[in-house]
Amino acid sequence: MKAEQRIIVPLDVPDVASAIAFVDQLPQVNFWKVGLELFTSTGPAILAELKSREKQIFLDLKFHDIPNTVAGACQAAARYGVDLLTIHATAGKDALTAATAAVQTGAAQAGVKPPKLIAITLLTSISARQLAFDLKIPLELPEYALSMALIAQETGLDGAVCSPQEVAQLRQTCGNDFIFVCPGVRPAWADKADQKRSLTPAQAIKAGADYLVIGRPITAAAEPELAWNRIIEEITEGTS
Protein backbone atom coordinates (compact mmCIF):
# COMPACT_ATOMS: atom_id res chain seq x y z
CA MET A 1 0.00 0.00 0.00
CA LYS A 2 1.06 3.57 -0.63
CA ALA A 3 1.64 5.81 2.38
CA GLU A 4 -1.54 7.76 1.56
CA GLN A 5 -3.65 4.60 1.87
CA ARG A 6 -2.25 3.67 5.27
CA ILE A 7 -3.23 6.79 7.22
CA ILE A 8 -6.63 7.07 8.89
CA VAL A 9 -7.53 10.54 10.14
CA PRO A 10 -10.02 10.76 13.03
CA LEU A 11 -12.95 13.14 12.86
CA ASP A 12 -12.86 14.05 16.54
CA VAL A 13 -15.45 16.82 16.22
CA PRO A 14 -18.99 17.15 17.64
CA ASP A 15 -21.15 17.67 14.53
CA VAL A 16 -21.56 16.94 10.82
CA ALA A 17 -20.72 20.47 9.69
CA SER A 18 -17.35 20.45 11.47
CA ALA A 19 -16.59 16.97 10.16
CA ILE A 20 -17.39 17.80 6.56
CA ALA A 21 -15.34 20.99 6.82
CA PHE A 22 -12.30 18.84 7.65
CA VAL A 23 -13.07 16.32 4.90
CA ASP A 24 -13.39 19.08 2.32
CA GLN A 25 -10.25 20.80 3.61
CA LEU A 26 -8.24 17.58 3.16
CA PRO A 27 -9.56 15.98 -0.04
CA GLN A 28 -6.41 13.88 -0.36
CA VAL A 29 -7.35 11.92 2.79
CA ASN A 30 -9.22 8.77 1.76
CA PHE A 31 -9.73 7.02 5.13
CA TRP A 32 -11.57 8.74 7.99
CA LYS A 33 -12.33 7.52 11.50
CA VAL A 34 -15.72 8.16 13.09
CA GLY A 35 -15.61 7.62 16.84
CA LEU A 36 -17.95 7.74 19.79
CA GLU A 37 -18.38 11.51 20.05
CA LEU A 38 -19.25 12.16 16.42
CA PHE A 39 -21.43 9.06 15.95
CA THR A 40 -23.33 9.71 19.19
CA SER A 41 -23.92 13.30 18.07
CA THR A 42 -24.86 12.66 14.44
CA GLY A 43 -25.82 8.99 14.10
CA PRO A 44 -25.37 7.51 10.62
CA ALA A 45 -25.74 10.91 8.89
CA ILE A 46 -21.97 11.41 8.93
CA LEU A 47 -21.43 7.95 7.43
CA ALA A 48 -23.77 8.80 4.55
CA GLU A 49 -21.85 12.03 3.94
CA LEU A 50 -18.53 10.18 3.81
CA LYS A 51 -19.93 7.45 1.57
CA SER A 52 -21.26 10.08 -0.83
CA ARG A 53 -17.69 11.36 -1.13
CA GLU A 54 -16.44 7.79 -1.74
CA LYS A 55 -14.32 7.78 1.42
CA GLN A 56 -13.31 4.73 3.43
CA ILE A 57 -14.70 4.65 6.96
CA PHE A 58 -13.30 3.32 10.22
CA LEU A 59 -16.30 3.15 12.57
CA ASP A 60 -14.54 3.09 15.91
CA LEU A 61 -17.30 2.43 18.47
CA LYS A 62 -15.35 -0.15 20.52
CA PHE A 63 -18.35 -2.35 21.35
CA HIS A 64 -18.11 -4.05 24.75
CA ASP A 65 -21.15 -5.86 26.12
CA ILE A 66 -22.74 -9.30 26.50
CA PRO A 67 -22.62 -11.50 23.38
CA ASN A 68 -26.24 -10.97 22.32
CA THR A 69 -26.02 -7.18 22.59
CA VAL A 70 -22.66 -7.02 20.83
CA ALA A 71 -23.98 -9.20 18.02
CA GLY A 72 -27.00 -6.95 17.53
CA ALA A 73 -24.84 -3.83 17.47
CA CYS A 74 -22.37 -5.35 14.99
CA GLN A 75 -25.17 -6.54 12.73
CA ALA A 76 -26.65 -3.03 12.69
CA ALA A 77 -23.28 -1.34 12.13
CA ALA A 78 -22.38 -3.68 9.27
CA ARG A 79 -25.39 -2.42 7.29
CA TYR A 80 -23.75 0.99 6.94
CA GLY A 81 -21.11 -0.37 4.58
CA VAL A 82 -18.15 0.83 6.65
CA ASP A 83 -14.68 -0.63 6.13
CA LEU A 84 -13.42 -1.19 9.69
CA LEU A 85 -15.38 -1.80 12.91
CA THR A 86 -14.04 -2.22 16.44
CA ILE A 87 -14.93 -4.38 19.43
CA HIS A 88 -13.05 -4.82 22.72
CA ALA A 89 -11.24 -8.15 22.95
CA THR A 90 -12.11 -8.15 26.66
CA ALA A 91 -15.76 -8.74 25.75
CA GLY A 92 -14.63 -12.37 25.60
CA LYS A 93 -14.57 -15.22 23.11
CA ASP A 94 -18.34 -15.75 23.01
CA ALA A 95 -18.98 -12.10 22.19
CA LEU A 96 -16.20 -12.00 19.59
CA THR A 97 -17.51 -15.14 17.90
CA ALA A 98 -21.06 -13.75 17.86
CA ALA A 99 -19.81 -10.42 16.49
CA THR A 100 -17.91 -12.14 13.68
CA ALA A 101 -21.07 -13.89 12.49
CA ALA A 102 -23.22 -10.80 12.98
CA VAL A 103 -21.21 -8.52 10.67
CA GLN A 104 -21.63 -11.05 7.87
CA THR A 105 -25.39 -11.21 8.46
CA GLY A 106 -25.84 -7.44 8.66
CA ALA A 107 -23.80 -6.77 5.53
CA ALA A 108 -25.68 -9.46 3.58
CA GLN A 109 -29.02 -7.95 4.63
CA ALA A 110 -27.96 -4.55 3.28
CA GLY A 111 -26.21 -5.89 0.19
CA VAL A 112 -22.87 -4.34 1.16
CA LYS A 113 -19.37 -5.67 1.74
CA PRO A 114 -18.89 -6.70 5.40
CA PRO A 115 -16.53 -4.55 7.45
CA LYS A 116 -13.25 -5.89 8.72
CA LEU A 117 -13.87 -6.57 12.41
CA ILE A 118 -10.90 -5.65 14.58
CA ALA A 119 -10.34 -6.06 18.30
CA ILE A 120 -9.09 -3.47 20.76
CA THR A 121 -6.21 -5.08 22.64
CA LEU A 122 -5.53 -2.25 25.11
CA LEU A 123 -6.23 1.47 24.84
CA THR A 124 -3.04 3.34 23.91
CA SER A 125 -3.64 5.80 26.75
CA ILE A 126 -3.04 2.99 29.29
CA SER A 127 0.53 2.68 30.59
CA ALA A 128 2.20 -0.44 31.95
CA ARG A 129 1.91 1.02 35.45
CA GLN A 130 -1.85 1.64 35.05
CA LEU A 131 -2.34 -1.88 33.70
CA ALA A 132 -0.71 -3.31 36.82
CA PHE A 133 -1.84 -0.94 39.56
CA ASP A 134 -5.21 0.38 38.35
CA LEU A 135 -6.54 -2.58 36.37
CA LYS A 136 -4.78 -5.21 38.55
CA ILE A 137 -3.73 -7.29 35.54
CA PRO A 138 -0.70 -9.42 36.49
CA LEU A 139 0.82 -9.57 32.99
CA GLU A 140 3.45 -7.44 31.36
CA LEU A 141 1.82 -5.02 28.92
CA PRO A 142 3.22 -6.62 25.70
CA GLU A 143 2.16 -10.07 26.91
CA TYR A 144 -1.35 -8.82 27.69
CA ALA A 145 -1.72 -7.14 24.27
CA LEU A 146 -0.56 -10.33 22.57
CA SER A 147 -3.04 -12.47 24.49
CA MET A 148 -5.89 -10.18 23.43
CA ALA A 149 -4.78 -10.27 19.78
CA LEU A 150 -4.60 -14.06 19.86
CA ILE A 151 -8.14 -14.30 21.26
CA ALA A 152 -9.30 -12.12 18.40
CA GLN A 153 -7.52 -14.25 15.83
CA GLU A 154 -8.83 -17.50 17.33
CA THR A 155 -12.42 -16.26 17.14
CA GLY A 156 -12.21 -15.27 13.48
CA LEU A 157 -11.70 -11.52 13.65
CA ASP A 158 -9.79 -9.78 10.87
CA GLY A 159 -7.31 -7.89 12.98
CA ALA A 160 -6.55 -5.87 16.08
CA VAL A 161 -5.82 -2.38 17.30
CA CYS A 162 -2.60 -2.05 19.26
CA SER A 163 0.01 0.53 20.11
CA PRO A 164 2.92 0.75 17.66
CA GLN A 165 5.26 -0.40 20.41
CA GLU A 166 3.58 -3.83 20.51
CA VAL A 167 2.96 -4.32 16.80
CA ALA A 168 6.29 -5.98 15.92
CA GLN A 169 5.76 -8.84 18.37
CA LEU A 170 2.09 -9.19 17.43
CA ARG A 171 2.89 -9.25 13.71
CA GLN A 172 5.51 -11.94 14.24
CA THR A 173 3.07 -14.12 16.18
CA CYS A 174 -0.16 -13.50 14.26
CA GLY A 175 1.29 -13.55 10.74
CA ASN A 176 0.86 -11.36 7.70
CA ASP A 177 -2.87 -11.94 7.05
CA PHE A 178 -3.98 -10.30 10.32
CA ILE A 179 -4.64 -6.53 10.11
CA PHE A 180 -2.97 -4.25 12.63
CA VAL A 181 -4.23 -0.70 13.16
CA CYS A 182 -2.02 1.53 15.29
CA PRO A 183 -3.28 4.69 16.95
CA GLY A 184 -0.96 6.70 19.15
CA VAL A 185 1.34 7.41 16.20
CA ARG A 186 3.11 10.75 16.41
CA PRO A 187 5.69 12.33 14.10
CA ALA A 188 8.86 13.31 15.95
CA TRP A 189 7.87 16.99 15.61
CA ALA A 190 4.39 16.53 17.15
CA ASP A 191 3.14 16.70 20.74
CA LYS A 192 2.60 13.22 22.27
CA ALA A 193 -0.51 14.49 24.20
CA ASP A 194 -2.19 11.60 26.07
CA GLN A 195 -0.51 8.83 24.06
CA LYS A 196 1.72 6.81 26.38
CA ARG A 197 3.09 4.23 23.91
CA SER A 198 4.01 5.97 20.69
CA LEU A 199 6.28 5.67 17.63
CA THR A 200 6.75 7.80 14.53
CA PRO A 201 4.72 6.85 11.44
CA ALA A 202 7.69 5.36 9.56
CA GLN A 203 8.78 3.40 12.64
CA ALA A 204 5.26 2.00 13.13
CA ILE A 205 4.99 0.81 9.53
CA LYS A 206 8.44 -0.77 9.62
CA ALA A 207 7.40 -2.55 12.82
CA GLY A 208 4.42 -4.15 11.07
CA ALA A 209 1.43 -1.77 11.16
CA ASP A 210 -1.01 -1.87 8.24
CA TYR A 211 -2.85 1.33 9.12
CA LEU A 212 -1.94 4.33 11.27
CA VAL A 213 -4.46 6.54 13.04
CA ILE A 214 -3.00 10.05 13.10
CA GLY A 215 -5.19 12.81 14.47
CA ARG A 216 -4.01 15.97 16.16
CA PRO A 217 -0.66 16.28 14.33
CA ILE A 218 -2.82 16.80 11.22
CA THR A 219 -6.18 18.13 12.42
CA ALA A 220 -4.76 20.53 15.03
CA ALA A 221 -1.96 21.80 12.80
CA ALA A 222 -1.98 25.43 11.73
CA GLU A 223 -1.95 24.13 8.15
CA PRO A 224 -3.38 20.58 8.10
CA GLU A 225 -2.57 20.00 4.42
CA LEU A 226 1.10 20.79 4.98
CA ALA A 227 1.18 18.49 8.01
CA TRP A 228 -0.39 15.67 5.95
CA ASN A 229 2.16 16.15 3.16
CA ARG A 230 5.02 16.21 5.63
CA ILE A 231 3.88 12.91 7.21
CA ILE A 232 3.47 11.23 3.79
CA GLU A 233 6.96 12.37 2.82
CA GLU A 234 8.45 11.06 6.08
CA ILE A 235 6.77 7.66 5.68
CA THR A 236 7.87 7.35 2.06
CA GLU A 237 11.46 8.26 2.89
CA GLY A 238 11.56 6.28 6.14
CA THR A 239 10.24 3.01 4.71
CA SER A 240 11.87 2.98 1.28
C-alpha atoms as a PDB file:
ATOM      1  CA  MET A   1       0.000   0.000   0.000  1.00  0.00           C
ATOM      2  CA  LYS A   2       1.061   3.571  -0.627  1.00  0.00           C
ATOM      3  CA  ALA A   3       1.637   5.806   2.381  1.00  0.00           C
ATOM      4  CA  GLU A   4      -1.540   7.764   1.559  1.00  0.00           C
ATOM      5  CA  GLN A   5      -3.649   4.602   1.870  1.00  0.00           C
ATOM      6  CA  ARG A   6      -2.246   3.674   5.269  1.00  0.00           C
ATOM      7  CA  ILE A   7      -3.228   6.790   7.219  1.00  0.00           C
ATOM      8  CA  ILE A   8      -6.629   7.066   8.894  1.00  0.00           C
ATOM      9  CA  VAL A   9      -7.529  10.543  10.136  1.00  0.00           C
ATOM     10  CA  PRO A  10     -10.015  10.756  13.027  1.00  0.00           C
ATOM     11  CA  LEU A  11     -12.951  13.139  12.857  1.00  0.00           C
ATOM     12  CA  ASP A  12     -12.864  14.052  16.540  1.00  0.00           C
ATOM     13  CA  VAL A  13     -15.449  16.815  16.221  1.00  0.00           C
ATOM     14  CA  PRO A  14     -18.995  17.152  17.635  1.00  0.00           C
ATOM     15  CA  ASP A  15     -21.150  17.671  14.534  1.00  0.00           C
ATOM     16  CA  VAL A  16     -21.557  16.937  10.820  1.00  0.00           C
ATOM     17  CA  ALA A  17     -20.724  20.471   9.692  1.00  0.00           C
ATOM     18  CA  SER A  18     -17.351  20.451  11.472  1.00  0.00           C
ATOM     19  CA  ALA A  19     -16.587  16.969  10.159  1.00  0.00           C
ATOM     20  CA  ILE A  20     -17.386  17.802   6.563  1.00  0.00           C
ATOM     21  CA  ALA A  21     -15.343  20.991   6.817  1.00  0.00           C
ATOM     22  CA  PHE A  22     -12.301  18.836   7.648  1.00  0.00           C
ATOM     23  CA  VAL A  23     -13.070  16.320   4.895  1.00  0.00           C
ATOM     24  CA  ASP A  24     -13.393  19.084   2.323  1.00  0.00           C
ATOM     25  CA  GLN A  25     -10.254  20.801   3.609  1.00  0.00           C
ATOM     26  CA  LEU A  26      -8.241  17.584   3.155  1.00  0.00           C
ATOM     27  CA  PRO A  27      -9.562  15.977  -0.045  1.00  0.00           C
ATOM     28  CA  GLN A  28      -6.407  13.876  -0.360  1.00  0.00           C
ATOM     29  CA  VAL A  29      -7.353  11.915   2.795  1.00  0.00           C
ATOM     30  CA  ASN A  30      -9.219   8.772   1.763  1.00  0.00           C
ATOM     31  CA  PHE A  31      -9.728   7.022   5.126  1.00  0.00           C
ATOM     32  CA  TRP A  32     -11.573   8.739   7.991  1.00  0.00           C
ATOM     33  CA  LYS A  33     -12.331   7.520  11.504  1.00  0.00           C
ATOM     34  CA  VAL A  34     -15.716   8.158  13.091  1.00  0.00           C
ATOM     35  CA  GLY A  35     -15.609   7.622  16.839  1.00  0.00           C
ATOM     36  CA  LEU A  36     -17.948   7.741  19.786  1.00  0.00           C
ATOM     37  CA  GLU A  37     -18.377  11.513  20.054  1.00  0.00           C
ATOM     38  CA  LEU A  38     -19.252  12.156  16.419  1.00  0.00           C
ATOM     39  CA  PHE A  39     -21.433   9.065  15.953  1.00  0.00           C
ATOM     40  CA  THR A  40     -23.332   9.711  19.191  1.00  0.00           C
ATOM     41  CA  SER A  41     -23.917  13.296  18.073  1.00  0.00           C
ATOM     42  CA  THR A  42     -24.855  12.659  14.440  1.00  0.00           C
ATOM     43  CA  GLY A  43     -25.821   8.995  14.095  1.00  0.00           C
ATOM     44  CA  PRO A  44     -25.374   7.515  10.620  1.00  0.00           C
ATOM     45  CA  ALA A  45     -25.740  10.907   8.894  1.00  0.00           C
ATOM     46  CA  ILE A  46     -21.973  11.415   8.933  1.00  0.00           C
ATOM     47  CA  LEU A  47     -21.432   7.954   7.432  1.00  0.00           C
ATOM     48  CA  ALA A  48     -23.766   8.798   4.554  1.00  0.00           C
ATOM     49  CA  GLU A  49     -21.850  12.027   3.938  1.00  0.00           C
ATOM     50  CA  LEU A  50     -18.533  10.184   3.814  1.00  0.00           C
ATOM     51  CA  LYS A  51     -19.933   7.447   1.574  1.00  0.00           C
ATOM     52  CA  SER A  52     -21.259  10.080  -0.832  1.00  0.00           C
ATOM     53  CA  ARG A  53     -17.692  11.364  -1.130  1.00  0.00           C
ATOM     54  CA  GLU A  54     -16.443   7.786  -1.736  1.00  0.00           C
ATOM     55  CA  LYS A  55     -14.321   7.781   1.417  1.00  0.00           C
ATOM     56  CA  GLN A  56     -13.308   4.732   3.432  1.00  0.00           C
ATOM     57  CA  ILE A  57     -14.702   4.651   6.964  1.00  0.00           C
ATOM     58  CA  PHE A  58     -13.295   3.317  10.221  1.00  0.00           C
ATOM     59  CA  LEU A  59     -16.303   3.153  12.566  1.00  0.00           C
ATOM     60  CA  ASP A  60     -14.540   3.085  15.913  1.00  0.00           C
ATOM     61  CA  LEU A  61     -17.296   2.435  18.466  1.00  0.00           C
ATOM     62  CA  LYS A  62     -15.353  -0.149  20.519  1.00  0.00           C
ATOM     63  CA  PHE A  63     -18.348  -2.351  21.352  1.00  0.00           C
ATOM     64  CA  HIS A  64     -18.111  -4.054  24.753  1.00  0.00           C
ATOM     65  CA  ASP A  65     -21.153  -5.864  26.116  1.00  0.00           C
ATOM     66  CA  ILE A  66     -22.743  -9.297  26.504  1.00  0.00           C
ATOM     67  CA  PRO A  67     -22.624 -11.498  23.378  1.00  0.00           C
ATOM     68  CA  ASN A  68     -26.240 -10.974  22.319  1.00  0.00           C
ATOM     69  CA  THR A  69     -26.024  -7.183  22.588  1.00  0.00           C
ATOM     70  CA  VAL A  70     -22.664  -7.023  20.832  1.00  0.00           C
ATOM     71  CA  ALA A  71     -23.980  -9.198  18.015  1.00  0.00           C
ATOM     72  CA  GLY A  72     -27.004  -6.950  17.529  1.00  0.00           C
ATOM     73  CA  ALA A  73     -24.842  -3.830  17.467  1.00  0.00           C
ATOM     74  CA  CYS A  74     -22.368  -5.347  14.994  1.00  0.00           C
ATOM     75  CA  GLN A  75     -25.170  -6.544  12.727  1.00  0.00           C
ATOM     76  CA  ALA A  76     -26.652  -3.032  12.686  1.00  0.00           C
ATOM     77  CA  ALA A  77     -23.279  -1.338  12.129  1.00  0.00           C
ATOM     78  CA  ALA A  78     -22.383  -3.683   9.266  1.00  0.00           C
ATOM     79  CA  ARG A  79     -25.394  -2.420   7.288  1.00  0.00           C
ATOM     80  CA  TYR A  80     -23.746   0.993   6.938  1.00  0.00           C
ATOM     81  CA  GLY A  81     -21.107  -0.372   4.578  1.00  0.00           C
ATOM     82  CA  VAL A  82     -18.149   0.828   6.652  1.00  0.00           C
ATOM     83  CA  ASP A  83     -14.680  -0.633   6.128  1.00  0.00           C
ATOM     84  CA  LEU A  84     -13.421  -1.191   9.689  1.00  0.00           C
ATOM     85  CA  LEU A  85     -15.383  -1.797  12.909  1.00  0.00           C
ATOM     86  CA  THR A  86     -14.039  -2.216  16.444  1.00  0.00           C
ATOM     87  CA  ILE A  87     -14.926  -4.381  19.428  1.00  0.00           C
ATOM     88  CA  HIS A  88     -13.055  -4.816  22.719  1.00  0.00           C
ATOM     89  CA  ALA A  89     -11.239  -8.149  22.952  1.00  0.00           C
ATOM     90  CA  THR A  90     -12.112  -8.154  26.657  1.00  0.00           C
ATOM     91  CA  ALA A  91     -15.764  -8.739  25.746  1.00  0.00           C
ATOM     92  CA  GLY A  92     -14.630 -12.366  25.598  1.00  0.00           C
ATOM     93  CA  LYS A  93     -14.570 -15.219  23.115  1.00  0.00           C
ATOM     94  CA  ASP A  94     -18.341 -15.755  23.014  1.00  0.00           C
ATOM     95  CA  ALA A  95     -18.981 -12.098  22.190  1.00  0.00           C
ATOM     96  CA  LEU A  96     -16.203 -11.998  19.589  1.00  0.00           C
ATOM     97  CA  THR A  97     -17.505 -15.144  17.902  1.00  0.00           C
ATOM     98  CA  ALA A  98     -21.059 -13.749  17.859  1.00  0.00           C
ATOM     99  CA  ALA A  99     -19.813 -10.424  16.486  1.00  0.00           C
ATOM    100  CA  THR A 100     -17.906 -12.137  13.679  1.00  0.00           C
ATOM    101  CA  ALA A 101     -21.072 -13.893  12.489  1.00  0.00           C
ATOM    102  CA  ALA A 102     -23.216 -10.795  12.984  1.00  0.00           C
ATOM    103  CA  VAL A 103     -21.211  -8.520  10.673  1.00  0.00           C
ATOM    104  CA  GLN A 104     -21.631 -11.048   7.867  1.00  0.00           C
ATOM    105  CA  THR A 105     -25.388 -11.208   8.463  1.00  0.00           C
ATOM    106  CA  GLY A 106     -25.838  -7.435   8.656  1.00  0.00           C
ATOM    107  CA  ALA A 107     -23.805  -6.771   5.529  1.00  0.00           C
ATOM    108  CA  ALA A 108     -25.682  -9.457   3.584  1.00  0.00           C
ATOM    109  CA  GLN A 109     -29.021  -7.953   4.627  1.00  0.00           C
ATOM    110  CA  ALA A 110     -27.956  -4.551   3.281  1.00  0.00           C
ATOM    111  CA  GLY A 111     -26.209  -5.890   0.188  1.00  0.00           C
ATOM    112  CA  VAL A 112     -22.870  -4.341   1.157  1.00  0.00           C
ATOM    113  CA  LYS A 113     -19.368  -5.666   1.741  1.00  0.00           C
ATOM    114  CA  PRO A 114     -18.891  -6.703   5.399  1.00  0.00           C
ATOM    115  CA  PRO A 115     -16.533  -4.555   7.454  1.00  0.00           C
ATOM    116  CA  LYS A 116     -13.248  -5.888   8.720  1.00  0.00           C
ATOM    117  CA  LEU A 117     -13.870  -6.567  12.412  1.00  0.00           C
ATOM    118  CA  ILE A 118     -10.898  -5.649  14.575  1.00  0.00           C
ATOM    119  CA  ALA A 119     -10.339  -6.062  18.298  1.00  0.00           C
ATOM    120  CA  ILE A 120      -9.093  -3.469  20.755  1.00  0.00           C
ATOM    121  CA  THR A 121      -6.209  -5.075  22.643  1.00  0.00           C
ATOM    122  CA  LEU A 122      -5.534  -2.253  25.113  1.00  0.00           C
ATOM    123  CA  LEU A 123      -6.226   1.465  24.836  1.00  0.00           C
ATOM    124  CA  THR A 124      -3.045   3.342  23.907  1.00  0.00           C
ATOM    125  CA  SER A 125      -3.637   5.797  26.748  1.00  0.00           C
ATOM    126  CA  ILE A 126      -3.041   2.988  29.292  1.00  0.00           C
ATOM    127  CA  SER A 127       0.527   2.684  30.587  1.00  0.00           C
ATOM    128  CA  ALA A 128       2.198  -0.444  31.949  1.00  0.00           C
ATOM    129  CA  ARG A 129       1.907   1.020  35.453  1.00  0.00           C
ATOM    130  CA  GLN A 130      -1.846   1.637  35.045  1.00  0.00           C
ATOM    131  CA  LEU A 131      -2.340  -1.884  33.705  1.00  0.00           C
ATOM    132  CA  ALA A 132      -0.710  -3.310  36.824  1.00  0.00           C
ATOM    133  CA  PHE A 133      -1.840  -0.940  39.560  1.00  0.00           C
ATOM    134  CA  ASP A 134      -5.210   0.380  38.353  1.00  0.00           C
ATOM    135  CA  LEU A 135      -6.538  -2.577  36.368  1.00  0.00           C
ATOM    136  CA  LYS A 136      -4.782  -5.213  38.545  1.00  0.00           C
ATOM    137  CA  ILE A 137      -3.731  -7.289  35.541  1.00  0.00           C
ATOM    138  CA  PRO A 138      -0.695  -9.420  36.493  1.00  0.00           C
ATOM    139  CA  LEU A 139       0.817  -9.572  32.994  1.00  0.00           C
ATOM    140  CA  GLU A 140       3.446  -7.436  31.363  1.00  0.00           C
ATOM    141  CA  LEU A 141       1.824  -5.025  28.921  1.00  0.00           C
ATOM    142  CA  PRO A 142       3.219  -6.620  25.704  1.00  0.00           C
ATOM    143  CA  GLU A 143       2.156 -10.070  26.913  1.00  0.00           C
ATOM    144  CA  TYR A 144      -1.353  -8.820  27.689  1.00  0.00           C
ATOM    145  CA  ALA A 145      -1.723  -7.142  24.273  1.00  0.00           C
ATOM    146  CA  LEU A 146      -0.556 -10.331  22.568  1.00  0.00           C
ATOM    147  CA  SER A 147      -3.039 -12.467  24.494  1.00  0.00           C
ATOM    148  CA  MET A 148      -5.889 -10.180  23.428  1.00  0.00           C
ATOM    149  CA  ALA A 149      -4.781 -10.273  19.783  1.00  0.00           C
ATOM    150  CA  LEU A 150      -4.602 -14.060  19.855  1.00  0.00           C
ATOM    151  CA  ILE A 151      -8.136 -14.304  21.265  1.00  0.00           C
ATOM    152  CA  ALA A 152      -9.305 -12.117  18.398  1.00  0.00           C
ATOM    153  CA  GLN A 153      -7.516 -14.252  15.826  1.00  0.00           C
ATOM    154  CA  GLU A 154      -8.829 -17.502  17.329  1.00  0.00           C
ATOM    155  CA  THR A 155     -12.423 -16.259  17.139  1.00  0.00           C
ATOM    156  CA  GLY A 156     -12.215 -15.269  13.483  1.00  0.00           C
ATOM    157  CA  LEU A 157     -11.701 -11.519  13.651  1.00  0.00           C
ATOM    158  CA  ASP A 158      -9.791  -9.784  10.875  1.00  0.00           C
ATOM    159  CA  GLY A 159      -7.307  -7.893  12.985  1.00  0.00           C
ATOM    160  CA  ALA A 160      -6.547  -5.874  16.080  1.00  0.00           C
ATOM    161  CA  VAL A 161      -5.818  -2.381  17.299  1.00  0.00           C
ATOM    162  CA  CYS A 162      -2.603  -2.048  19.258  1.00  0.00           C
ATOM    163  CA  SER A 163       0.012   0.527  20.114  1.00  0.00           C
ATOM    164  CA  PRO A 164       2.923   0.748  17.657  1.00  0.00           C
ATOM    165  CA  GLN A 165       5.260  -0.397  20.408  1.00  0.00           C
ATOM    166  CA  GLU A 166       3.580  -3.827  20.512  1.00  0.00           C
ATOM    167  CA  VAL A 167       2.965  -4.322  16.801  1.00  0.00           C
ATOM    168  CA  ALA A 168       6.285  -5.983  15.916  1.00  0.00           C
ATOM    169  CA  GLN A 169       5.760  -8.841  18.366  1.00  0.00           C
ATOM    170  CA  LEU A 170       2.093  -9.188  17.432  1.00  0.00           C
ATOM    171  CA  ARG A 171       2.892  -9.251  13.712  1.00  0.00           C
ATOM    172  CA  GLN A 172       5.508 -11.939  14.241  1.00  0.00           C
ATOM    173  CA  THR A 173       3.070 -14.122  16.185  1.00  0.00           C
ATOM    174  CA  CYS A 174      -0.163 -13.504  14.262  1.00  0.00           C
ATOM    175  CA  GLY A 175       1.286 -13.555  10.736  1.00  0.00           C
ATOM    176  CA  ASN A 176       0.855 -11.361   7.698  1.00  0.00           C
ATOM    177  CA  ASP A 177      -2.868 -11.941   7.051  1.00  0.00           C
ATOM    178  CA  PHE A 178      -3.977 -10.297  10.319  1.00  0.00           C
ATOM    179  CA  ILE A 179      -4.640  -6.531  10.111  1.00  0.00           C
ATOM    180  CA  PHE A 180      -2.967  -4.253  12.634  1.00  0.00           C
ATOM    181  CA  VAL A 181      -4.226  -0.702  13.157  1.00  0.00           C
ATOM    182  CA  CYS A 182      -2.022   1.531  15.287  1.00  0.00           C
ATOM    183  CA  PRO A 183      -3.283   4.693  16.955  1.00  0.00           C
ATOM    184  CA  GLY A 184      -0.956   6.699  19.149  1.00  0.00           C
ATOM    185  CA  VAL A 185       1.336   7.411  16.198  1.00  0.00           C
ATOM    186  CA  ARG A 186       3.110  10.746  16.414  1.00  0.00           C
ATOM    187  CA  PRO A 187       5.690  12.328  14.104  1.00  0.00           C
ATOM    188  CA  ALA A 188       8.861  13.307  15.947  1.00  0.00           C
ATOM    189  CA  TRP A 189       7.875  16.990  15.606  1.00  0.00           C
ATOM    190  CA  ALA A 190       4.392  16.528  17.152  1.00  0.00           C
ATOM    191  CA  ASP A 191       3.145  16.698  20.742  1.00  0.00           C
ATOM    192  CA  LYS A 192       2.602  13.219  22.273  1.00  0.00           C
ATOM    193  CA  ALA A 193      -0.507  14.488  24.196  1.00  0.00           C
ATOM    194  CA  ASP A 194      -2.188  11.596  26.070  1.00  0.00           C
ATOM    195  CA  GLN A 195      -0.507   8.830  24.059  1.00  0.00           C
ATOM    196  CA  LYS A 196       1.720   6.812  26.376  1.00  0.00           C
ATOM    197  CA  ARG A 197       3.087   4.233  23.911  1.00  0.00           C
ATOM    198  CA  SER A 198       4.012   5.972  20.689  1.00  0.00           C
ATOM    199  CA  LEU A 199       6.277   5.672  17.628  1.00  0.00           C
ATOM    200  CA  THR A 200       6.753   7.798  14.530  1.00  0.00           C
ATOM    201  CA  PRO A 201       4.715   6.853  11.439  1.00  0.00           C
ATOM    202  CA  ALA A 202       7.689   5.365   9.559  1.00  0.00           C
ATOM    203  CA  GLN A 203       8.782   3.399  12.641  1.00  0.00           C
ATOM    204  CA  ALA A 204       5.264   1.997  13.127  1.00  0.00           C
ATOM    205  CA  ILE A 205       4.989   0.811   9.528  1.00  0.00           C
ATOM    206  CA  LYS A 206       8.442  -0.770   9.619  1.00  0.00           C
ATOM    207  CA  ALA A 207       7.395  -2.549  12.824  1.00  0.00           C
ATOM    208  CA  GLY A 208       4.424  -4.146  11.070  1.00  0.00           C
ATOM    209  CA  ALA A 209       1.427  -1.774  11.164  1.00  0.00           C
ATOM    210  CA  ASP A 210      -1.011  -1.874   8.244  1.00  0.00           C
ATOM    211  CA  TYR A 211      -2.854   1.335   9.120  1.00  0.00           C
ATOM    212  CA  LEU A 212      -1.936   4.327  11.267  1.00  0.00           C
ATOM    213  CA  VAL A 213      -4.460   6.539  13.037  1.00  0.00           C
ATOM    214  CA  ILE A 214      -3.005  10.053  13.099  1.00  0.00           C
ATOM    215  CA  GLY A 215      -5.191  12.812  14.475  1.00  0.00           C
ATOM    216  CA  ARG A 216      -4.007  15.974  16.158  1.00  0.00           C
ATOM    217  CA  PRO A 217      -0.655  16.275  14.332  1.00  0.00           C
ATOM    218  CA  ILE A 218      -2.825  16.803  11.222  1.00  0.00           C
ATOM    219  CA  THR A 219      -6.179  18.127  12.424  1.00  0.00           C
ATOM    220  CA  ALA A 220      -4.761  20.530  15.033  1.00  0.00           C
ATOM    221  CA  ALA A 221      -1.963  21.802  12.803  1.00  0.00           C
ATOM    222  CA  ALA A 222      -1.975  25.432  11.727  1.00  0.00           C
ATOM    223  CA  GLU A 223      -1.953  24.128   8.152  1.00  0.00           C
ATOM    224  CA  PRO A 224      -3.385  20.584   8.096  1.00  0.00           C
ATOM    225  CA  GLU A 225      -2.571  20.003   4.422  1.00  0.00           C
ATOM    226  CA  LEU A 226       1.101  20.795   4.977  1.00  0.00           C
ATOM    227  CA  ALA A 227       1.175  18.489   8.008  1.00  0.00           C
ATOM    228  CA  TRP A 228      -0.390  15.673   5.954  1.00  0.00           C
ATOM    229  CA  ASN A 229       2.158  16.150   3.159  1.00  0.00           C
ATOM    230  CA  ARG A 230       5.021  16.213   5.632  1.00  0.00           C
ATOM    231  CA  ILE A 231       3.880  12.910   7.208  1.00  0.00           C
ATOM    232  CA  ILE A 232       3.468  11.232   3.790  1.00  0.00           C
ATOM    233  CA  GLU A 233       6.958  12.373   2.821  1.00  0.00           C
ATOM    234  CA  GLU A 234       8.453  11.059   6.077  1.00  0.00           C
ATOM    235  CA  ILE A 235       6.770   7.663   5.678  1.00  0.00           C
ATOM    236  CA  THR A 236       7.867   7.350   2.062  1.00  0.00           C
ATOM    237  CA  GLU A 237      11.464   8.262   2.886  1.00  0.00           C
ATOM    238  CA  GLY A 238      11.556   6.278   6.136  1.00  0.00           C
ATOM    239  CA  THR A 239      10.236   3.008   4.714  1.00  0.00           C
ATOM    240  CA  SER A 240      11.867   2.978   1.281  1.00  0.00           C
END
